[in-house]
Amino acid sequence: MLTHVWGLLVHPNREWKQIHDERETITHLYSHHVLEMALIPVVCAFIGTTQVGWDFGGGPTIQLNYLDALFAGIAFYVAILIAVGFMGTVIHWMAQRYSNPPSRRRCIIFAGYVATPMFVGGVVALYPLVWLCMLATIVGLCYSAYLLYLGIPNFLDISSEEGFIVTGSTLGIGVLVLEVLLGVTVLLWGYGAKLLGIDL
């Protein structure tokens, strides 16, 4: 798992070709990559919100107790796992326009690896300043877009010219999904169970 993470961040072209040749399954992807990598932002946010607190700027920090943070963390984790599968389905749907479209399995695997920079960027949640988290999100999103662009010919076997529309459309939908996740993150980690009306 760590080999692919390092490879995607340092030499993504070569890594995409290696992942392509492995013929991985969705179960293997989730058990050896997504389930573990998705823990990075969740665990870091748990530590940051319980030990430091969210700083929205110009006001007091919002610090959660452990039980609130646990509920928020579980919801955030599940949302991430669903988002990966959803984006894989979107990529599969977008690729149907081509004569030899990739399978849904390959598209979900592709989405799981494309999200790697976003997972790694979750480390900044250890110190949850809103501007810092937004900066890390933008950097992670830009590198994910780069992985998406490189991976379409190297993993999905769609030429760069043909895949340009898939890249742009997928990135647009991915940004919307990311905005939803960020909104959920702010709501859950910023206000926790109190905002959801849970009386603990």
Backbone as a chain_set.jsonl record, in Angstrom:
{"seq": "MLTHVWGLLVHPNREWKQIHDERETITHLYSHHVLEMALIPVVCAFIGTTQVGWDFGGGPTIQLNYLDALFAGIAFYVAILIAVGFMGTVIHWMAQRYSNPPSRRRCIIFAGYVATPMFVGGVVALYPLVWLCMLATIVGLCYSAYLLYLGIPNFLDISSEEGFIVTGSTLGIGVLVLEVLLGVTVLLWGYGAKLLGIDL", "coords": {"N": [[0.835, -1.205, 0.0], [1.874, 1.315, 0.896], [3.866, 1.567, -0.975], [2.551, 2.185, -3.396], [1.446, 4.644, -2.69], [3.696, 6.301, -2.272], [4.839, 6.052, -4.812], [2.824, 7.167, -6.498], [2.944, 9.791, -5.704], [5.552, 10.549, -6.312], [6.586, 9.39, -8.745], [4.354, 9.274, -10.791], [3.522, 8.425, -13.443], [4.938, 6.009, -13.989], [3.994, 4.556, -11.821], [1.215, 4.353, -12.291], [1.22, 2.623, -14.495], [2.238, 0.332, -13.322], [0.237, -0.249, -11.429], [-1.839, -0.713, -13.187], [-1.025, -3.136, -14.359], [-1.356, -4.922, -12.307], [-3.958, -5.905, -11.989], [-5.953, -5.47, -10.001], [-8.553, -5.972, -7.5], [-11.724, -4.535, -6.42], [-12.261, -5.082, -3.755], [-9.679, -5.629, -2.786], [-8.494, -3.135, -3.245], [-9.938, -1.461, -1.444], [-9.394, -2.75, 1.029], [-6.602, -2.653, 1.196], [-5.843, -0.09, 0.634], [-7.808, 2.203, 0.457], [-9.394, 1.999, 2.877], [-7.405, 2.256, 4.793], [-5.975, 4.612, 4.082], [-8.008, 6.526, 4.225], [-8.282, 6.818, 6.901], [-6.385, 8.658, 7.672], [-7.158, 11.536, 7.364], [-9.378, 11.379, 9.073], [-8.518, 10.413, 11.637], [-6.594, 12.372, 12.2], [-8.21, 14.66, 12.246], [-9.82, 13.992, 14.406], [-7.957, 14.047, 16.533], [-7.083, 16.721, 16.286], [-9.471, 18.229, 16.702], [-10.233, 17.51, 19.262], [-8.048, 18.071, 20.872], [-6.949, 20.563, 20.103], [-8.888, 22.185, 18.738], [-11.27, 23.659, 16.452], [-10.389, 26.463, 14.585], [-11.935, 29.145, 13.415], [-11.252, 31.664, 12.856], [-11.031, 34.872, 14.194], [-12.607, 34.414, 16.425], [-13.567, 32.386, 19.314], [-12.029, 29.138, 19.641], [-13.476, 26.016, 18.607], [-13.887, 23.248, 20.398], [-14.199, 19.77, 20.524], [-15.712, 17.236, 22.598], [-14.632, 13.871, 23.408], [-16.58, 11.938, 22.742], [-18.403, 13.249, 21.022], [-16.596, 13.835, 18.951], [-15.957, 11.254, 18.176], [-18.391, 10.276, 17.058], [-18.61, 12.119, 14.952], [-16.306, 11.482, 13.546], [-16.781, 8.83, 12.688], [-18.97, 9.235, 10.964], [-17.753, 10.914, 9.053], [-15.762, 9.231, 8.057], [-17.26, 7.154, 6.852], [-18.537, 8.699, 4.902], [-16.357, 9.405, 3.266], [-15.583, 6.886, 2.245], [-17.848, 6.213, 0.767], [-17.814, 8.303, -1.079], [-15.555, 7.725, -2.665], [-16.358, 5.378, -4.045], [-18.563, 6.469, -5.376], [-17.372, 8.407, -7.06], [-15.857, 6.728, -8.681], [-17.912, 5.419, -10.03], [-18.984, 7.586, -11.405], [-16.839, 8.2, -13.135], [-16.822, 5.852, -14.646], [-19.31, 6.061, -15.888], [-18.91, 8.391, -17.397], [-16.988, 7.467, -19.167], [-18.288, 5.835, -20.924], [-18.798, 6.763, -23.442], [-16.796, 6.072, -25.158], [-15.329, 3.715, -27.494], [-14.172, 1.446, -26.38], [-14.801, 1.16, -23.435], [-13.602, 1.391, -20.004], [-14.017, -1.034, -17.335], [-16.415, -0.935, -14.608], [-15.214, -1.737, -12.246], [-12.462, -1.153, -12.681], [-12.638, 1.601, -12.876], [-13.477, 2.405, -10.317], [-11.286, 1.544, -8.81], [-9.393, 3.206, -9.946], [-10.399, 5.728, -9.106], [-10.012, 5.465, -6.356], [-7.214, 5.511, -6.095], [-6.617, 7.972, -7.277], [-7.529, 9.701, -5.343], [-5.542, 9.737, -3.453], [-3.64, 11.974, -2.882], [-5.42, 13.717, -1.592], [-6.115, 12.277, 0.675], [-3.608, 12.126, 1.981], [-3.143, 14.836, 2.426], [-4.846, 15.287, 4.513], [-3.489, 15.301, 6.881], [-3.042, 17.845, 7.863], [-5.196, 18.428, 9.43], [-4.555, 17.943, 12.009], [-3.903, 20.284, 13.204], [-6.33, 22.211, 13.221], [-6.817, 24.775, 11.534], [-8.878, 26.827, 9.627], [-8.06, 28.175, 7.226], [-5.638, 26.89, 6.711], [-6.42, 24.243, 6.333], [-7.993, 24.608, 4.058], [-6.052, 25.425, 2.222], [-4.439, 23.117, 2.086], [-6.34, 21.414, 1.002], [-6.75, 22.53, -1.538], [-4.182, 22.209, -2.693], [-4.016, 19.379, -2.578], [-6.188, 18.749, -4.229], [-5.342, 19.804, -6.691], [-3.129, 18.165, -7.23], [-4.408, 15.709, -7.331], [-5.949, 16.128, -9.614], [-3.911, 16.184, -11.491], [-2.986, 13.515, -11.262], [-5.286, 12.277, -12.184], [-5.35, 13.147, -14.853], [-2.949, 11.978, -15.841], [-3.471, 9.303, -15.344], [-5.622, 8.475, -16.935], [-4.802, 7.772, -19.654], [-2.777, 5.898, -18.921], [-3.843, 4.062, -17.119], [-6.623, 3.652, -17.543], [-6.608, 3.234, -20.225], [-7.445, 5.045, -22.177], [-6.965, 7.409, -24.664], [-4.984, 10.417, -24.267], [-6.007, 12.614, -25.639], [-8.686, 11.877, -26.169], [-9.453, 11.47, -23.575], [-9.522, 13.943, -22.404], [-11.981, 15.291, -22.11], [-13.255, 13.581, -20.314], [-11.532, 13.908, -18.155], [-11.865, 16.669, -17.501], [-14.657, 16.809, -16.955], [-14.95, 14.887, -14.924], [-13.309, 16.009, -12.985], [-14.728, 18.36, -12.456], [-17.144, 17.334, -11.336], [-15.983, 16.003, -9.243], [-15.003, 18.133, -7.711], [-17.405, 19.228, -6.81], [-18.322, 17.088, -5.201], [-16.254, 17.105, -3.362], [-16.67, 19.618, -2.183], [-19.092, 19.135, -0.89], [-18.215, 17.191, 0.948], [-16.403, 18.768, 2.387], [-18.171, 20.625, 3.488], [-19.693, 18.917, 5.116], [-17.639, 18.12, 6.773], [-16.932, 20.52, 8.132], [-19.35, 21.001, 9.449], [-19.687, 18.642, 11.029], [-17.163, 18.275, 12.38], [-16.745, 20.807, 13.313], [-18.951, 21.529, 14.867], [-20.082, 19.255, 15.792], [-21.963, 16.776, 17.597], [-23.829, 18.397, 18.873], [-24.78, 20.211, 16.978], [-26.118, 18.469, 15.339], [-28.203, 17.82, 16.88], [-27.998, 15.841, 18.748], [-28.263, 14.593, 21.914], [-25.957, 14.247, 24.257]], "CA": [[0.0, 0.0, 0.0], [2.716, 2.497, 0.975], [4.627, 1.65, -2.216], [1.746, 2.919, -4.369], [1.309, 6.034, -2.229], [4.948, 6.988, -2.584], [4.993, 6.074, -6.263], [1.886, 8.112, -7.096], [3.365, 11.149, -5.363], [6.897, 10.849, -6.801], [6.701, 9.039, -10.173], [2.997, 8.772, -11.066], [3.392, 7.716, -14.72], [5.412, 4.639, -13.801], [3.14, 3.878, -10.836], [-0.048, 4.006, -12.939], [1.444, 1.441, -15.326], [2.386, -0.809, -12.426], [-1.095, -0.551, -10.884], [-2.592, -1.266, -14.32], [-0.621, -4.519, -14.594], [-1.656, -5.762, -11.149], [-5.321, -6.453, -12.096], [-6.477, -5.406, -8.637], [-10.003, -6.012, -7.31], [-12.246, -3.465, -5.561], [-12.061, -5.519, -2.362], [-8.264, -5.425, -2.451], [-8.275, -1.688, -3.187], [-10.455, -0.917, -0.186], [-8.736, -3.331, 2.211], [-5.177, -2.34, 1.242], [-5.532, 1.315, 0.337], [-8.806, 3.214, 0.823], [-9.756, 1.921, 4.305], [-6.279, 2.732, 5.6], [-5.663, 6.005, 3.767], [-9.109, 7.384, 4.684], [-8.108, 7.047, 8.334], [-5.475, 9.791, 7.916], [-7.887, 12.764, 7.733], [-10.32, 11.143, 10.178], [-7.772, 10.362, 12.905], [-5.984, 13.694, 12.426], [-9.277, 15.577, 12.637], [-10.217, 13.614, 15.767], [-6.944, 14.585, 17.446], [-7.089, 18.176, 16.209], [-10.675, 18.844, 17.273], [-10.344, 17.238, 20.701], [-6.897, 18.612, 21.592], [-6.685, 21.948, 19.723], [-10.157, 22.839, 18.446], [-11.376, 24.373, 15.18], [-10.211, 27.912, 14.624], [-12.577, 29.722, 12.243], [-10.729, 33.016, 12.708], [-11.748, 35.98, 14.8], [-13.474, 34.013, 17.527], [-13.018, 31.283, 20.108], [-11.939, 27.84, 18.971], [-14.527, 25.057, 18.953], [-13.238, 21.993, 20.75], [-15.191, 18.721, 20.779], [-15.35, 16.179, 23.542], [-14.247, 12.643, 22.703], [-17.743, 11.228, 22.209], [-18.846, 14.018, 19.85], [-15.601, 13.652, 17.897], [-16.063, 9.875, 17.7], [-19.544, 10.217, 16.147], [-18.264, 12.889, 13.761], [-15.288, 10.721, 12.824], [-17.416, 7.687, 12.021], [-19.753, 9.765, 9.839], [-16.8, 11.42, 8.07], [-15.099, 8.06, 7.462], [-18.233, 6.519, 5.955], [-18.738, 9.614, 3.771], [-15.189, 9.285, 2.39], [-15.651, 5.597, 1.564], [-18.924, 6.305, -0.228], [-17.391, 9.253, -2.114], [-14.636, 7.043, -3.578], [-17.172, 4.537, -4.92], [-19.394, 7.335, -6.213], [-16.539, 9.006, -8.103], [-15.542, 5.655, -9.619], [-19.109, 5.224, -10.855], [-19.065, 8.751, -12.307], [-15.815, 8.017, -14.171], [-17.31, 4.768, -15.508], [-20.417, 6.609, -16.683], [-18.344, 9.33, -18.363], [-16.17, 6.75, -20.148], [-19.121, 5.011, -21.806], [-18.843, 7.363, -24.773], [-15.715, 5.554, -25.977], [-15.604, 2.407, -28.094], [-13.717, 0.384, -25.485], [-14.793, 1.79, -22.102], [-13.109, 0.551, -18.904], [-15.049, -1.613, -16.466], [-16.711, -0.171, -13.379], [-14.189, -2.129, -11.277], [-11.244, -0.383, -12.925], [-12.907, 3.015, -12.609], [-13.488, 2.601, -8.855], [-9.887, 1.429, -8.398], [-8.779, 4.45, -10.409], [-10.834, 6.812, -8.205], [-9.38, 5.266, -5.051], [-5.82, 5.959, -6.147], [-6.601, 9.407, -7.583], [-7.804, 10.426, -4.092], [-4.393, 9.621, -2.542], [-3.146, 13.254, -2.342], [-6.415, 14.273, -0.673], [-5.954, 11.546, 1.937], [-2.351, 12.546, 2.612], [-3.323, 16.22, 2.862], [-5.635, 15.31, 5.744], [-2.594, 15.448, 8.037], [-3.127, 19.209, 8.395], [-6.298, 18.51, 10.392], [-3.995, 17.879, 13.364], [-3.994, 21.657, 13.697], [-7.445, 22.59, 12.338], [-7.078, 26.149, 11.119], [-9.675, 26.755, 8.407], [-7.282, 28.58, 6.045], [-4.626, 25.87, 6.463], [-7.127, 23.092, 5.762], [-8.391, 24.969, 2.695], [-4.835, 25.42, 1.404], [-4.087, 21.711, 1.866], [-7.359, 20.862, 0.108], [-6.475, 23.026, -2.894], [-2.974, 21.523, -3.173], [-4.384, 17.982, -2.809], [-7.077, 18.694, -5.386], [-4.534, 20.033, -7.898], [-2.325, 16.975, -7.528], [-5.36, 14.672, -7.743], [-6.274, 16.421, -11.017], [-2.74, 15.744, -12.257], [-3.049, 12.05, -11.3], [-6.415, 11.945, -13.047], [-4.926, 13.376, -16.237], [-1.948, 10.974, -16.2], [-3.997, 7.947, -15.202], [-6.598, 8.113, -17.971], [-4.162, 6.914, -20.667], [-1.91, 4.862, -18.37], [-4.582, 3.048, -16.355], [-7.921, 3.377, -18.166], [-6.374, 2.948, -21.643], [-8.119, 6.02, -23.034], [-5.923, 8.342, -25.084], [-5.016, 11.723, -23.599], [-6.889, 13.504, -26.394], [-10.064, 11.469, -25.902], [-9.728, 11.543, -22.143], [-9.543, 15.318, -21.902], [-13.351, 15.599, -21.678], [-13.484, 12.806, -19.085], [-10.757, 14.549, -17.092], [-12.522, 17.922, -17.104], [-15.978, 16.543, -16.363], [-14.75, 14.188, -13.651], [-12.764, 16.979, -12.039], [-15.828, 19.237, -12.056], [-18.016, 16.605, -10.411], [-15.182, 15.742, -8.046], [-14.973, 19.363, -6.906], [-18.704, 19.309, -6.13], [-18.309, 16.082, -4.132], [-15.324, 17.605, -2.344], [-17.337, 20.702, -1.457], [-20.056, 18.507, 0.024], [-17.433, 16.594, 2.036], [-15.881, 19.85, 3.228], [-19.296, 21.135, 4.26], [-19.975, 17.929, 6.162], [-16.516, 18.178, 7.711], [-17.076, 21.705, 8.979], [-20.514, 20.812, 10.322], [-19.469, 17.583, 12.012], [-15.997, 18.507, 13.224], [-16.811, 22.135, 13.915], [-20.03, 21.676, 15.843], [-20.313, 17.941, 16.38], [-23.277, 16.227, 17.879], [-24.759, 19.455, 19.282], [-25.397, 20.74, 15.78], [-27.02, 17.449, 14.826], [-29.313, 17.654, 17.812], [-27.831, 14.642, 19.557], [-28.075, 14.968, 23.308], [-25.058, 13.286, 24.867]], "C": [[0.868, 1.253, 0.0], [3.557, 2.672, -0.283], [3.86, 2.457, -3.251], [1.584, 4.38, -3.966], [2.545, 6.822, -2.613], [5.117, 7.125, -4.093], [4.083, 7.075, -6.934], [2.291, 9.56, -6.825], [4.688, 11.535, -6.025], [7.068, 10.551, -8.296], [5.384, 8.422, -10.641], [2.831, 8.022, -12.383], [3.776, 6.247, -14.582], [4.482, 3.867, -12.86], [1.798, 3.477, -11.443], [0.107, 2.742, -13.781], [1.584, 0.185, -14.472], [1.031, -1.222, -11.849], [-1.965, -1.198, -11.964], [-2.303, -2.752, -14.492], [-0.989, -5.456, -13.448], [-3.039, -6.41, -11.191], [-5.993, -6.544, -10.723], [-8.002, -5.492, -8.614], [-10.423, -4.842, -6.416], [-12.041, -3.815, -4.093], [-10.627, -5.286, -1.916], [-7.941, -3.942, -2.34], [-8.719, -1.123, -1.841], [-9.668, -1.453, 1.003], [-7.272, -2.937, 2.335], [-4.837, -0.884, 0.945], [-6.567, 2.275, 0.931], [-9.135, 3.183, 2.316], [-8.651, 2.473, 5.193], [-6.003, 4.213, 5.358], [-6.756, 6.966, 4.257], [-9.03, 7.645, 6.181], [-7.24, 8.278, 8.62], [-6.255, 11.062, 8.244], [-8.813, 12.581, 8.926], [-9.603, 11.165, 11.52], [-7.147, 11.719, 13.217], [-7.032, 14.715, 12.859], [-9.767, 15.272, 14.051], [-9.247, 14.208, 16.785], [-7.004, 16.116, 17.466], [-8.284, 18.813, 16.889], [-10.825, 18.591, 18.762], [-9.212, 17.881, 21.497], [-6.647, 20.093, 21.326], [-7.983, 22.724, 19.541], [-10.118, 23.578, 17.119], [-11.219, 25.866, 15.401], [-10.762, 28.487, 13.325], [-12.138, 31.167, 12.015], [-11.616, 34.049, 13.369], [-12.672, 35.617, 15.947], [-12.843, 32.884, 18.319], [-12.958, 29.995, 19.287], [-13.065, 26.931, 19.467], [-13.876, 23.7, 19.157], [-14.312, 20.969, 21.104], [-14.733, 17.808, 21.902], [-15.157, 14.885, 22.749], [-15.433, 11.934, 22.063], [-18.303, 11.929, 20.979], [-17.903, 13.772, 18.669], [-15.646, 12.24, 17.33], [-17.214, 9.727, 16.718], [-19.24, 10.951, 14.841], [-17.268, 12.127, 12.901], [-15.865, 9.546, 12.065], [-18.196, 8.158, 10.794], [-18.84, 10.243, 8.713], [-16.131, 10.27, 7.32], [-16.015, 7.372, 6.45], [-18.457, 7.38, 4.715], [-17.581, 9.52, 2.777], [-15.261, 7.993, 1.583], [-16.711, 5.6, 0.473], [-18.498, 7.198, -1.387], [-16.454, 8.6, -3.123], [-15.416, 6.17, -4.558], [-18.031, 5.349, -5.87], [-18.577, 7.926, -7.356], [-16.109, 7.954, -9.126], [-16.696, 5.383, -10.56], [-19.282, 6.361, -11.84], [-18.062, 8.603, -13.451], [-16.264, 6.941, -15.162], [-18.416, 5.28, -16.43], [-19.886, 7.552, -17.767], [-17.597, 8.612, -19.485], [-16.984, 5.913, -21.121], [-19.194, 5.552, -23.222], [-17.796, 6.777, -25.709], [-15.988, 4.12, -26.413], [-15.203, 1.249, -27.193], [-13.636, 0.927, -24.058], [-14.257, 0.846, -21.03], [-14.27, 0.042, -18.053], [-15.273, -0.724, -15.249], [-15.671, -0.483, -12.311], [-12.936, -1.272, -11.452], [-11.449, 1.094, -12.614], [-12.926, 3.319, -11.114], [-12.069, 2.5, -8.307], [-9.131, 2.706, -8.757], [-9.114, 5.6, -9.461], [-10.169, 6.697, -6.839], [-7.945, 5.755, -5.02], [-5.701, 7.448, -6.468], [-6.789, 10.231, -6.308], [-6.616, 10.449, -3.131], [-3.866, 10.965, -2.024], [-4.12, 13.914, -1.369], [-6.323, 13.597, 0.699], [-4.727, 12.034, 2.683], [-2.468, 13.972, 3.162], [-4.127, 16.348, 4.142], [-4.806, 15.446, 7.003], [-2.726, 16.829, 8.666], [-4.259, 19.366, 9.402], [-5.82, 18.328, 11.827], [-4.014, 19.257, 14.028], [-5.049, 22.356, 12.853], [-7.729, 24.088, 12.213], [-7.812, 26.091, 9.783], [-8.849, 27.095, 7.177], [-6.23, 27.544, 5.685], [-5.249, 24.634, 5.824], [-7.566, 23.375, 4.328], [-7.188, 24.952, 1.751], [-4.421, 23.985, 1.075], [-5.07, 21.049, 0.907], [-7.101, 21.282, -1.333], [-5.252, 22.33, -3.491], [-3.292, 20.063, -3.49], [-5.255, 17.821, -4.035], [-6.293, 18.881, -6.69], [-3.712, 18.794, -8.245], [-3.217, 15.801, -7.915], [-5.768, 14.863, -9.2], [-5.135, 15.976, -11.928], [-2.714, 14.22, -12.374], [-4.167, 11.574, -12.213], [-6.009, 12.06, -14.515], [-3.927, 12.313, -16.696], [-2.529, 9.568, -16.224], [-4.961, 7.523, -16.282], [-5.936, 7.327, -19.104], [-3.397, 5.734, -20.082], [-2.645, 3.761, -17.617], [-5.892, 2.668, -17.031], [-7.814, 3.088, -19.66], [-7.225, 3.807, -22.573], [-7.061, 7.059, -23.407], [-6.096, 9.691, -24.387], [-5.975, 12.679, -24.293], [-8.353, 13.181, -26.117], [-10.428, 11.688, -24.447], [-9.808, 12.943, -21.582], [-10.928, 15.694, -21.383], [-13.672, 14.853, -20.39], [-12.764, 13.458, -17.917], [-11.471, 15.796, -16.58], [-13.842, 17.694, -16.407], [-15.85, 15.874, -15.008], [-14.225, 15.14, -12.596], [-13.851, 17.923, -11.545], [-16.76, 18.577, -11.058], [-17.274, 16.317, -9.113], [-15.098, 16.95, -7.134], [-16.287, 19.524, -6.147], [-18.779, 18.323, -4.969], [-17.404, 16.537, -3.0], [-15.951, 18.724, -1.524], [-18.369, 20.163, -0.474], [-19.325, 17.907, 1.217], [-16.87, 17.658, 2.965], [-16.985, 20.456, 4.084], [-19.661, 20.216, 5.408], [-18.888, 17.963, 7.223], [-16.655, 19.351, 8.676], [-18.238, 21.524, 9.954], [-20.234, 19.799, 11.421], [-18.31, 17.887, 12.951], [-16.05, 19.867, 13.917], [-17.83, 22.245, 15.023], [-20.481, 20.358, 16.45], [-21.761, 17.594, 16.613], [-24.289, 17.288, 18.297], [-25.508, 20.023, 18.075], [-26.42, 19.757, 15.207], [-28.196, 17.167, 15.749], [-29.212, 16.397, 18.658], [-27.5, 15.073, 20.974], [-27.218, 13.919, 23.977], [-24.791, 13.653, 26.314]], "O": [[0.64, 2.161, -0.799], [3.926, 3.794, -0.63], [4.435, 3.318, -3.916], [1.587, 5.261, -4.825], [2.445, 7.892, -3.213], [5.492, 8.187, -4.589], [4.513, 7.775, -7.851], [2.01, 10.448, -7.63], [4.928, 12.716, -6.276], [7.63, 11.365, -9.029], [5.297, 7.215, -10.862], [2.063, 7.062, -12.437], [3.037, 5.356, -15.003], [4.215, 2.684, -13.069], [1.288, 2.394, -11.156], [-0.777, 1.885, -13.781], [1.112, -0.888, -14.846], [0.716, -2.411, -11.789], [-2.733, -2.118, -11.683], [-3.214, -3.541, -14.74], [-0.935, -6.674, -13.614], [-3.267, -7.389, -10.48], [-6.531, -7.586, -10.351], [-8.665, -5.13, -9.586], [-9.591, -4.235, -5.741], [-11.692, -2.955, -3.284], [-10.381, -4.807, -0.809], [-7.201, -3.531, -1.446], [-7.972, -0.399, -1.183], [-9.308, -0.687, 1.897], [-6.74, -2.887, 3.443], [-3.671, -0.492, 0.999], [-6.239, 3.072, 1.809], [-9.154, 4.232, 2.96], [-8.925, 3.085, 6.226], [-5.819, 4.98, 6.303], [-6.459, 8.092, 4.658], [-9.643, 8.589, 6.679], [-7.347, 8.875, 9.692], [-6.042, 11.631, 9.314], [-9.018, 13.513, 9.704], [-10.033, 11.859, 12.442], [-7.167, 12.165, 14.364], [-6.774, 15.539, 13.736], [-10.092, 16.186, 14.807], [-9.667, 14.801, 17.778], [-6.979, 16.73, 18.532], [-8.141, 19.823, 17.578], [-11.474, 19.371, 19.458], [-9.39, 18.203, 22.672], [-6.185, 20.81, 22.213], [-8.158, 23.795, 20.123], [-9.067, 24.067, 16.704], [-11.838, 26.449, 16.29], [-10.151, 28.345, 12.265], [-12.605, 31.818, 11.08], [-12.822, 34.09, 13.125], [-13.451, 36.459, 16.394], [-11.719, 32.47, 18.036], [-13.743, 29.798, 18.359], [-13.539, 27.063, 20.595], [-13.378, 23.083, 18.215], [-15.221, 21.256, 21.882], [-13.537, 17.626, 22.131], [-15.483, 14.819, 21.563], [-15.313, 11.39, 20.965], [-18.642, 11.272, 19.995], [-18.342, 13.535, 17.544], [-15.403, 12.041, 16.14], [-17.049, 9.121, 15.66], [-19.57, 10.468, 13.758], [-17.37, 12.125, 11.674], [-15.481, 9.291, 10.924], [-18.101, 7.562, 9.721], [-19.126, 9.999, 7.541], [-15.955, 10.329, 6.103], [-15.599, 7.05, 5.337], [-18.555, 6.857, 3.605], [-17.807, 9.553, 1.567], [-15.027, 8.001, 0.375], [-16.5, 5.058, -0.612], [-18.784, 6.893, -2.545], [-16.542, 8.888, -4.317], [-15.167, 6.214, -5.762], [-18.213, 4.974, -7.028], [-19.035, 7.947, -8.498], [-16.007, 8.257, -10.314], [-16.491, 5.145, -11.75], [-19.682, 6.139, -12.983], [-18.399, 8.853, -14.608], [-16.105, 7.101, -16.372], [-18.44, 4.96, -17.619], [-20.348, 7.52, -18.908], [-17.573, 9.086, -20.621], [-16.424, 5.337, -22.054], [-19.626, 4.834, -24.124], [-17.886, 6.957, -26.923], [-16.771, 3.404, -25.789], [-15.822, 0.186, -27.235], [-12.543, 1.131, -23.528], [-14.434, -0.368, -21.131], [-15.359, 0.616, -18.055], [-14.443, 0.119, -14.908], [-15.282, 0.403, -11.55], [-12.411, -0.73, -10.479], [-10.532, 1.762, -12.138], [-12.447, 4.37, -10.688], [-11.685, 3.28, -7.435], [-8.334, 3.215, -7.969], [-8.23, 6.355, -9.057], [-9.804, 7.705, -6.233], [-7.507, 6.346, -4.033], [-4.786, 8.113, -5.984], [-6.263, 11.34, -6.206], [-6.678, 11.115, -2.097], [-3.659, 11.094, -0.817], [-3.7, 14.592, -0.431], [-6.437, 14.247, 1.738], [-4.793, 12.324, 3.878], [-1.949, 14.272, 4.238], [-4.1, 17.394, 4.791], [-5.351, 15.68, 8.081], [-2.543, 16.976, 9.874], [-4.281, 20.34, 10.154], [-6.59, 18.534, 12.765], [-4.127, 19.374, 15.248], [-4.713, 23.022, 11.874], [-8.733, 24.596, 12.713], [-7.387, 25.36, 8.888], [-8.921, 26.382, 6.177], [-5.947, 27.328, 4.507], [-4.689, 24.05, 4.896], [-7.519, 22.487, 3.477], [-7.301, 24.51, 0.607], [-4.091, 23.674, -0.069], [-4.676, 20.216, 0.091], [-7.223, 20.467, -2.247], [-5.274, 21.909, -4.648], [-2.894, 19.555, -4.539], [-5.09, 16.869, -4.798], [-6.553, 18.192, -7.677], [-3.609, 18.418, -9.412], [-2.825, 14.98, -8.744], [-5.918, 13.89, -9.94], [-5.375, 15.451, -13.015], [-2.453, 13.685, -13.451], [-4.014, 10.585, -12.93], [-6.295, 11.171, -15.318], [-4.037, 11.8, -17.81], [-2.121, 8.737, -17.036], [-5.114, 6.327, -16.532], [-6.467, 6.287, -19.491], [-3.371, 4.665, -20.691], [-2.132, 2.649, -17.488], [-6.238, 1.488, -17.088], [-8.807, 2.737, -20.297], [-7.669, 3.347, -23.625], [-6.335, 7.536, -22.534], [-7.196, 10.06, -23.975], [-6.67, 13.458, -23.641], [-9.161, 14.074, -25.863], [-11.56, 12.044, -24.123], [-10.127, 13.122, -20.406], [-11.047, 16.34, -20.342], [-14.284, 15.412, -19.479], [-13.311, 13.555, -16.819], [-11.659, 15.961, -15.374], [-14.122, 18.315, -15.381], [-16.544, 16.235, -14.058], [-14.647, 15.087, -11.441], [-13.899, 18.253, -10.36], [-17.128, 19.182, -10.051], [-17.85, 16.376, -8.027], [-15.118, 16.807, -5.911], [-16.288, 19.911, -4.978], [-19.242, 18.672, -3.883], [-17.737, 16.381, -1.825], [-15.781, 18.773, -0.306], [-18.503, 20.672, 0.639], [-19.747, 18.08, 2.36], [-16.857, 17.482, 4.183], [-16.773, 20.766, 5.256], [-19.906, 20.664, 6.528], [-19.166, 17.85, 8.417], [-16.512, 19.19, 9.888], [-18.125, 21.852, 11.135], [-20.502, 20.053, 12.596], [-18.446, 17.774, 14.169], [-15.464, 20.049, 14.984], [-17.618, 22.959, 16.004], [-21.164, 20.328, 17.474], [-22.659, 18.061, 15.912], [-25.49, 17.102, 18.097], [-26.709, 20.283, 18.14], [-27.449, 20.158, 14.663], [-29.075, 16.368, 15.426], [-30.205, 15.936, 19.22], [-26.557, 15.834, 21.197], [-27.689, 12.814, 24.244], [-24.048, 12.953, 27.002]]}, "num_chains": 1, "name": "protein.A"}
